[in-house]
Structure formats: C-alpha cells, structure tokens
Short mmCIF file of C-alpha atoms in Angstrom, two decimals:
data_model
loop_
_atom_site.label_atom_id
_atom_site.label_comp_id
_atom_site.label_asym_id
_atom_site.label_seq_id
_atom_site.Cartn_x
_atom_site.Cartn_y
_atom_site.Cartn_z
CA UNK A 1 111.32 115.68 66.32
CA UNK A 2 111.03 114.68 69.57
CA UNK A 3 113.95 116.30 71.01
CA UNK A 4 112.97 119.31 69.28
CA UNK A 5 109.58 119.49 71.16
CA UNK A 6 111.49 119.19 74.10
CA UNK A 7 114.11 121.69 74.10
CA UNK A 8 110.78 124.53 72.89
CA UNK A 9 109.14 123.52 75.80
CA UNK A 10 112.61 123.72 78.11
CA UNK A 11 112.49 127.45 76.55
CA UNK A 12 109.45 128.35 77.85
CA UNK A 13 109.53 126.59 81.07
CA UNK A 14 113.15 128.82 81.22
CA UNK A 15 111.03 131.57 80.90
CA UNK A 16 108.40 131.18 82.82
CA UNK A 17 109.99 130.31 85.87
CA UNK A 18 107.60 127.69 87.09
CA UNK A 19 108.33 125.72 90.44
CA UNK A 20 105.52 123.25 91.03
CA UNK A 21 104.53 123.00 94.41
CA UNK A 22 104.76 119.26 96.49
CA UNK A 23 101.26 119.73 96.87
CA UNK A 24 100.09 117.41 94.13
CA UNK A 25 102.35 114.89 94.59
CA UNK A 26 101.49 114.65 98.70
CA UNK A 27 97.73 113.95 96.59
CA UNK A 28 99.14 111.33 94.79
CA UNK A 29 100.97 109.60 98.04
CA UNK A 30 97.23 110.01 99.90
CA UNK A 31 95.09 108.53 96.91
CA UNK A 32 98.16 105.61 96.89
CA UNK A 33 98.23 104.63 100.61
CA UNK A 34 94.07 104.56 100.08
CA UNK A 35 94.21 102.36 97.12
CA UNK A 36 96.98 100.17 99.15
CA UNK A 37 94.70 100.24 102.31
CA UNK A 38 91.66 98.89 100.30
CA UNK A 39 93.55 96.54 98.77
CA UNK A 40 95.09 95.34 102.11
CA UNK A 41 91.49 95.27 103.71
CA UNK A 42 90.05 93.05 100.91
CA UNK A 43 92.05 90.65 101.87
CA UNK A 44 92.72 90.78 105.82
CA UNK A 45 88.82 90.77 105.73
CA UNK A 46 88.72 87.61 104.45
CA UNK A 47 85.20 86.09 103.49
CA UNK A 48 85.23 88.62 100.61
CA UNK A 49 83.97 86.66 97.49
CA UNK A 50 87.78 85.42 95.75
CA UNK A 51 87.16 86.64 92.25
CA UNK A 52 85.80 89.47 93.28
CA UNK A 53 88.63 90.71 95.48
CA UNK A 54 90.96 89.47 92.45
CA UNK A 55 89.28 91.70 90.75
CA UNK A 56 89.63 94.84 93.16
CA UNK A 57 93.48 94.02 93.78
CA UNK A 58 93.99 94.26 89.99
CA UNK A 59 91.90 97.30 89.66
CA UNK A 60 93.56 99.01 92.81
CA UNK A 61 96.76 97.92 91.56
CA UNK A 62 96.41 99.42 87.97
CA UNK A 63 94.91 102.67 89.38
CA UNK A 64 97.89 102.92 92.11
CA UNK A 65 100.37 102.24 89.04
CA UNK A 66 98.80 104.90 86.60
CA UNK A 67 98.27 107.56 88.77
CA UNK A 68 102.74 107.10 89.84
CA UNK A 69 103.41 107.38 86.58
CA UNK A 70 101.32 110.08 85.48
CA UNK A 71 102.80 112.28 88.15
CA UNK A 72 105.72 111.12 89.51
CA UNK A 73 107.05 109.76 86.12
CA UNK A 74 105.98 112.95 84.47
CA UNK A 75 104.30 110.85 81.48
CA UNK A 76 101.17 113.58 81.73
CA UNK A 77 103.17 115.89 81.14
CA UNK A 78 104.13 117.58 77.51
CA UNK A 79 106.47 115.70 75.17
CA UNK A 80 106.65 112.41 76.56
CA UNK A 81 104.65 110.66 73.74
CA UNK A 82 107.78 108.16 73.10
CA UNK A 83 108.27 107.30 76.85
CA UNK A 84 104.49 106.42 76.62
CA UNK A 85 105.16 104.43 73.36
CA UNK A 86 108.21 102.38 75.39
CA UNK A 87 106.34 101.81 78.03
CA UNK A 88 102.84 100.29 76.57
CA UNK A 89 105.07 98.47 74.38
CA UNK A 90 106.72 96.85 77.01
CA UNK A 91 103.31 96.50 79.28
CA UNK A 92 101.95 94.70 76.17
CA UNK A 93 104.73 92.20 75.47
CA UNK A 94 104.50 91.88 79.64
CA UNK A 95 100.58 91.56 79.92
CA UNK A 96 101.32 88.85 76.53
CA UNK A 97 103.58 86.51 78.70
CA UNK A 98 101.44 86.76 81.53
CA UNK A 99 98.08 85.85 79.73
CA UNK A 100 100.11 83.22 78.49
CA UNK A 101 101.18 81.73 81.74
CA UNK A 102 97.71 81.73 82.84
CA UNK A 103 95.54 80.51 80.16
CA UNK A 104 97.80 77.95 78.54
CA UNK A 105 100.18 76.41 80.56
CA UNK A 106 98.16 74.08 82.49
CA UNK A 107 95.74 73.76 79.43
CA UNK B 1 128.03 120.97 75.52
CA UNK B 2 131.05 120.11 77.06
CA UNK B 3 131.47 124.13 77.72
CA UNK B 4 127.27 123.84 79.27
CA UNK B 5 129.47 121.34 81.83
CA UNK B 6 131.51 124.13 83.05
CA UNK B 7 128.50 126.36 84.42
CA UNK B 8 127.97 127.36 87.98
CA UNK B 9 125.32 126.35 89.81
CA UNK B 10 123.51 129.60 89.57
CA UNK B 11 123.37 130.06 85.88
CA UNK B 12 121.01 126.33 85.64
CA UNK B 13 117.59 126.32 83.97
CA UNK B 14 114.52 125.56 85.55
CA UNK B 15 114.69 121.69 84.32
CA UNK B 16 118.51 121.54 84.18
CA UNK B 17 118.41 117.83 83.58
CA UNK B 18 116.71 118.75 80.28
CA UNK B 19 119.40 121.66 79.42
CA UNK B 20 121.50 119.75 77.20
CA UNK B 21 120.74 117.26 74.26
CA UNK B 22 122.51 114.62 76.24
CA UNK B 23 120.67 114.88 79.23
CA UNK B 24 117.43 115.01 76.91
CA UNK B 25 119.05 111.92 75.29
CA UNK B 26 119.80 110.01 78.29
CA UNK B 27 115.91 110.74 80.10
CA UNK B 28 114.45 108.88 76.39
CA UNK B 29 116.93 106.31 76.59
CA UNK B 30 116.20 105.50 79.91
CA UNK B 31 112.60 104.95 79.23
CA UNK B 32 113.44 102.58 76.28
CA UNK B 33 115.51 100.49 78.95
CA UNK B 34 112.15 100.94 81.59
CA UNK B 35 110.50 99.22 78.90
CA UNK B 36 112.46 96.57 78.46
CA UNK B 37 112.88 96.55 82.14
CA UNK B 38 108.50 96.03 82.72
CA UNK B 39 109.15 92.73 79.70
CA UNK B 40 111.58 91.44 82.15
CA UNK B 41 109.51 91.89 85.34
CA UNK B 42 106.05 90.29 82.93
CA UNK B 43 107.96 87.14 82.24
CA UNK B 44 108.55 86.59 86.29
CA UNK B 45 105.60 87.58 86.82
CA UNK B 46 104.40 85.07 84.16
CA UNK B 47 106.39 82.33 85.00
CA UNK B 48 105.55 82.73 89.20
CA UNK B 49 101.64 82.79 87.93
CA UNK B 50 101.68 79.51 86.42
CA UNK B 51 103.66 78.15 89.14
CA UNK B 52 101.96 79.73 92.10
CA UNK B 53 99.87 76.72 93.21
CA UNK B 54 102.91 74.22 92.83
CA UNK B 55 104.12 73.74 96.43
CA UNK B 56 105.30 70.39 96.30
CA UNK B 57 103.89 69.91 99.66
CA UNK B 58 106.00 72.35 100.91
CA UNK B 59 104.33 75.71 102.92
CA UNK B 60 101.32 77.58 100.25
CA UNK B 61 101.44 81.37 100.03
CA UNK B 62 98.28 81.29 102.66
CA UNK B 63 100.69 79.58 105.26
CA UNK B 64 103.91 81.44 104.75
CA UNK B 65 102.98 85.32 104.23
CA UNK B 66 102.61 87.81 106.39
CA UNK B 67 100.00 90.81 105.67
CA UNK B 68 102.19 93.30 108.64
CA UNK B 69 105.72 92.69 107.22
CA UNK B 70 104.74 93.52 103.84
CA UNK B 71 102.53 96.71 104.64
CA UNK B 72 105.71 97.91 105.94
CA UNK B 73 107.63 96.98 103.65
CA UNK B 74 104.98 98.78 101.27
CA UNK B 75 104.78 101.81 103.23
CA UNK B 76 108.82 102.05 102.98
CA UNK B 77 108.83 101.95 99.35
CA UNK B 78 106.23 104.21 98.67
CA UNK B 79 107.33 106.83 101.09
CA UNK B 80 110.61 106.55 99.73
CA UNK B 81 109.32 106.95 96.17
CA UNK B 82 107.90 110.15 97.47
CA UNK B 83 110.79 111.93 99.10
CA UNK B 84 112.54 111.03 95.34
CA UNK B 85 109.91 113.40 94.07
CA UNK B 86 111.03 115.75 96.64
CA UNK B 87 114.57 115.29 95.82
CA UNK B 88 113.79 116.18 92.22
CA UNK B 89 111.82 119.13 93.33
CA UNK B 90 114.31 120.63 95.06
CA UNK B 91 117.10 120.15 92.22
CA UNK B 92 114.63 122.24 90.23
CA UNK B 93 114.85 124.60 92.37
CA UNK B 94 118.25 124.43 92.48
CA UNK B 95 118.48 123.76 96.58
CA UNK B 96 121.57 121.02 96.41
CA UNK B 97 121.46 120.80 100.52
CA UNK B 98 117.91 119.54 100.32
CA UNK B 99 118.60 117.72 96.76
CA UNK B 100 120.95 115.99 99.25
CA UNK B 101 119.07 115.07 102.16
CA UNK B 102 115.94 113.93 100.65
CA UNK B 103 118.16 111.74 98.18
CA UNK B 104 119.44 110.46 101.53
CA UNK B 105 116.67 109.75 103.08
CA UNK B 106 115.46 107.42 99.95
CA UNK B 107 118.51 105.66 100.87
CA UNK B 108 118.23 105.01 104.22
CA UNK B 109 114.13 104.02 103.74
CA UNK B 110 115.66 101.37 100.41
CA UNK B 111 117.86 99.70 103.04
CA UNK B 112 115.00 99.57 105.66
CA UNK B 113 113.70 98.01 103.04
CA UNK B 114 116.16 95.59 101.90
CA UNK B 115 116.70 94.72 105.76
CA UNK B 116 113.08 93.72 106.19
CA UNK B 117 113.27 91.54 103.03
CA UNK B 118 116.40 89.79 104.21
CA UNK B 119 114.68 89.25 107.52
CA UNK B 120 111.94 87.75 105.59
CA UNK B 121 113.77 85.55 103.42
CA UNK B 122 115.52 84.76 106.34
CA UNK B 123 112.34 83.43 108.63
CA UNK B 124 110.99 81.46 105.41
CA UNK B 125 114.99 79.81 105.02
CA UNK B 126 115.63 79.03 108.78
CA UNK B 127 111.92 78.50 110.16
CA UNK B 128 109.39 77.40 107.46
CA UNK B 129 111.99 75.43 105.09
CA UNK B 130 110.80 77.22 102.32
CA UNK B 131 114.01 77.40 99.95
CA UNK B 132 115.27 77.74 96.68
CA UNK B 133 114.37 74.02 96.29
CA UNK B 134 111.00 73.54 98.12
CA UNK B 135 108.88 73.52 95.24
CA UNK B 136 108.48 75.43 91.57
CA UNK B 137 106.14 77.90 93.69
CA UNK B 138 109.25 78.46 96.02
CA UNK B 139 111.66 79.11 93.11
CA UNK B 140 109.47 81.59 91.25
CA UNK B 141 108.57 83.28 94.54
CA UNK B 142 112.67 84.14 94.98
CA UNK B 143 113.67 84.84 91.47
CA UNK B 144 110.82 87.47 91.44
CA UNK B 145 110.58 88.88 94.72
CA UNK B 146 114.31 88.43 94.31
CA UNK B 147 114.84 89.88 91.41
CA UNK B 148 112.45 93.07 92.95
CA UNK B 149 114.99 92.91 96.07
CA UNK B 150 118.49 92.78 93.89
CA UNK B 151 116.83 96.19 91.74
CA UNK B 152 116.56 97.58 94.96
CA UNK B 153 120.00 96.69 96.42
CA UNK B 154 121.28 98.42 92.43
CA UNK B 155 119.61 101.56 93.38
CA UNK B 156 120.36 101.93 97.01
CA UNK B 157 124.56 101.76 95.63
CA UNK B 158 123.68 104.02 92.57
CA UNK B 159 121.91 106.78 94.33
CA UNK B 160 124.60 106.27 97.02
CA UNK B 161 127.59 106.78 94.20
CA UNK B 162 125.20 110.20 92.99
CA UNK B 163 125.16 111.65 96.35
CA UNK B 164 129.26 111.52 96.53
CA UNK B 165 128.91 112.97 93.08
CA UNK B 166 126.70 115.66 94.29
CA UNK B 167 129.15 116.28 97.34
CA UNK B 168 132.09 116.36 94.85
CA UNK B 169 131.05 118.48 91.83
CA UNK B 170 127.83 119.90 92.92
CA UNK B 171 124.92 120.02 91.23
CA UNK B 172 126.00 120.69 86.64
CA UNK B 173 124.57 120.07 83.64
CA UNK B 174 125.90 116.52 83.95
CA UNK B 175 124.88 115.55 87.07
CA UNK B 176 121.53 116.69 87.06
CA UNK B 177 120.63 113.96 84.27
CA UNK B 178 121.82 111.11 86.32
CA UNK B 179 119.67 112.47 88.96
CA UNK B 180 116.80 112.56 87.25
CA UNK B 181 117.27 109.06 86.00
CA UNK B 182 117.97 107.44 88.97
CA UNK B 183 114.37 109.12 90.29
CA UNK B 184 112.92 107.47 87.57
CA UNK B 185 114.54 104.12 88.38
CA UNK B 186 113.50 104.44 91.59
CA UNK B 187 109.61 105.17 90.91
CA UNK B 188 109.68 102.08 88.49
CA UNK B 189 110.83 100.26 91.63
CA UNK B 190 107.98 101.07 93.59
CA UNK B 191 105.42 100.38 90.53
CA UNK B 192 107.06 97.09 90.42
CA UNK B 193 106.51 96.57 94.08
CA UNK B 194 103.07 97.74 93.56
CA UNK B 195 102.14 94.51 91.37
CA UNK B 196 104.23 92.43 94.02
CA UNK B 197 102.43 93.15 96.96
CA UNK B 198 99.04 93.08 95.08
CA UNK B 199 99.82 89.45 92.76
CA UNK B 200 102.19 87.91 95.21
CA UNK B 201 101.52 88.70 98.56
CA UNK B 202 97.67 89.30 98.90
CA UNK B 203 96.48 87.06 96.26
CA UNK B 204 98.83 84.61 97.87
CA UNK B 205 96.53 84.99 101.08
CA UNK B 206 93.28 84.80 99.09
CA UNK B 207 93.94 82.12 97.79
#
C-alpha cells in the first residue's frame, strides 16, 4: 500500500521535474538558531522563575525538534504516514520511560 | 532492479533514492530502526532524569557546565545538519561534485564536534574529578551524552565510507539510498542533541 503510494508519487515528481529551492530549509536553520538562542538566554539570564524557564526549554525544544523533522526529515511531506507511525510510537514508549523516571522513582 | 543498478548517472529520476523498491524499502526500514533508536535515547534520558540530582558530593551540573562550549558545540551540529540537507539537495539534482563537498563538510563540522566533546570530557576527567565513578549523576551524564557522542563518532565513519563510495561508483540507484539514509541518521543526531543541550546542559544550570 504504502510502497505503492510512493512509487505514484515518484511518477509524478519524475514528471514534473521539481527541484526545491534551499530557501526553506535556510528558514528552518533561522527559526532553529532563534529557538536555541531563547532557550540559551533563559537560562544565562538567570533569575528567570525555574519552572517557568523549564517550561520554555521544553517548549523551545519540542518546537526546534518538530519543525527538523517536518522539513528536513521530509515527514510533511506525501506518503510518509508509516515513518510518522514509527516515530510517535517510539516518542510514546520514550516520553513513557521518562514520565516514569520522574514521577515514580523517588516516590 | 539489479539492471536499474547499471544506469548512468544521467538517466536518474528526480528522487533517485526512491527509484527502486529497495531503496523505497530501505528509507521505511530506516525509520522503523529511528524509532527504536528515540526508545533507546528515552530510557537514558529516563534513567539520567531520575539520577540528575545524585552527585554524591561530587561537582552538580550548575558547577561543572559550561553555557559557551556547548553553544558551539550546538551551533556545529545544527549547521552540519543543514549542509546534509544541502548534500541531499544537490543529489537531487544530480550535482555529485557538490553531493560531495557538502557531505564533506558534515564531516569535518561532526569531528569539530566530537573534538570539542573529547575536550570536554577531558576537562571534567583531569580537572573537576568528575568520572565514570563520581556519583549516579556522573554515570548517567556519560552513558547519555556518551552514547549521543559514540552515534556521532558511527556517522562521521559511515558518511566517510559513502563519500569513497561516491568517489568509486558515482552516484546509482544503489548509492543514492544509502545517502539518503545516512542524511536521515544524521538529522536524528541533531534532534537528539536538541533534547541534550535543552534537558542536560541548561536545565543542569537552572537548577
């Protein structure tokens, strides 16, 4: 199924003759040094409230790691629905142990 | 597909990495393994979370870190994942010279960034006596960061190995897939680094 979706869409693309600029992905390296400077601010700073600059680091983090893989992964992109599948599955067995580790060991 | 293997550079597709079923076969396989790859990484990252505050009255994260060396060692990694991108670009455009160079480049800018690692580890070892030993923050701070360090290490020698590839056979049906992957790799690197910097390093300093 899937590898039928794919080789339609490496038809087309044939076809086509598309070359995507490095435009968008010079975007992407802009927004991620950003995100990376605010996240390095927070904290040279200092006297930033803790939980909330947890709170941004995660956030900035999360944002940083989405936008990578939307673009430079290619997971926005067309046929890609079982990478996606791998990949929350193994971000939810991940995000499992790590809940773990925080709310129960020391419990 | 074994005849596909036999065509000229010229006569590629667009996304020549996608051409064949086994290059389609090996890009969805490799995502299965990047899965199993981010459950790895969450149980370090688990295990160093529960353990971060255990310093055995050895140095804390606050004492030992250093928010310069790892904003370079940030900016390394990213920059690196970028000219990967590039490096991909230009394979589909079919342009092996710059396919080259830019996969290069991403060498040179992993082993900047192995060297600064080493030369961290290195301070922390010799100057700080902050080993292996020091405390269970100390051991899940290395097998991690480690762990990150030894990925890194893989992919400088495999993209290394590709480039000889490229030089010998040029740029097929066959070794366009490995490319690919090893961009992919590469990125997954830098996402993992991305979670580093933010959960080790800077909450280290906050705290």
């Amino acid at each position: 199924m899937t590898a039928n979706q794919q080789s339609n869409e490496g038809h087309t693309v044939k076809h086509r003759h598309r070359t995507e600029g490095p435009e968008k992905h010079i975007i992407v390296f802009i927004f991620s040094i950003i995100l990376t400077a605010i996240a390095f601010a927070a904290v040279a700073a200092g006297g930033v409230n803790p939980a909330f600059t947890i709170i941004l680091l995660l956030v900035m983090a999360i944002l940083q790691v989405f936008v990578q893989m939307g673009y430079w992964m290619h997971l926005k992109d067309k046929g890609h629905l079982m990478p996606i599948v791998f990949m929350i599955g193994g971000f939810f067995v991940a995000s499992t142990c790590i809940i773990m580790a925080l709310f129960w060991v020391w419990w | 597909m074994s005849a596909h293997a036999e065509h000229v550079n010229g006569e590629l597709p667009h996304e020549p990495e996608k051409a064949t079923l086994e290059g389609r076969n090996k890009v969805l396989g490799f995502w299965l393994f990047l899965g199993g790859e981010a459950v790895l990484f969450g149980t370090l990252f688990a295990t160093f979370l529960a353990l971060r505050h255990q310093n055995n009255e050895g140095p804390t994260a606050a004492e030992l870190f250093s928010l310069p060396i790892t904003a370079a060692a940030t900016l390394i990694l990213l920059v690196s994942s970028l000219t990967s991108v590039f490096a991909i670009q230009a394979m589909h455009r079919h342009n092996l010279e710059k396919l080259k160079l830019w996969l290069i480049v991403t060498v040179v800018l992993g082993l900047g960034f192995l060297g600064l690692e080493i030369y961290e580890f290195y301070e922390y070892v010799a100057h700080e006596s902050f080993d292996m030993k020091t405390s269970a923050f100390s051991s899940s701070f290395y097998t991690l960061v480690g762990f990150h360090g030894a990925h890194v290490a893989f992919g400088v020698v495999w993209i290394s190995l590709l480039i000889a590839q490229l030089f010998k056979k040029g740029l097929t049906f066959v070794t366009a897939p490995k490319v690919y992957v090893s961009a992919m790799y590469w990125h997954f690197i830098d996402v993992v680094w991305v979670f580093i910097f933010s959960v080790v390093y800077l909450l280290g300093k906050v705290g």
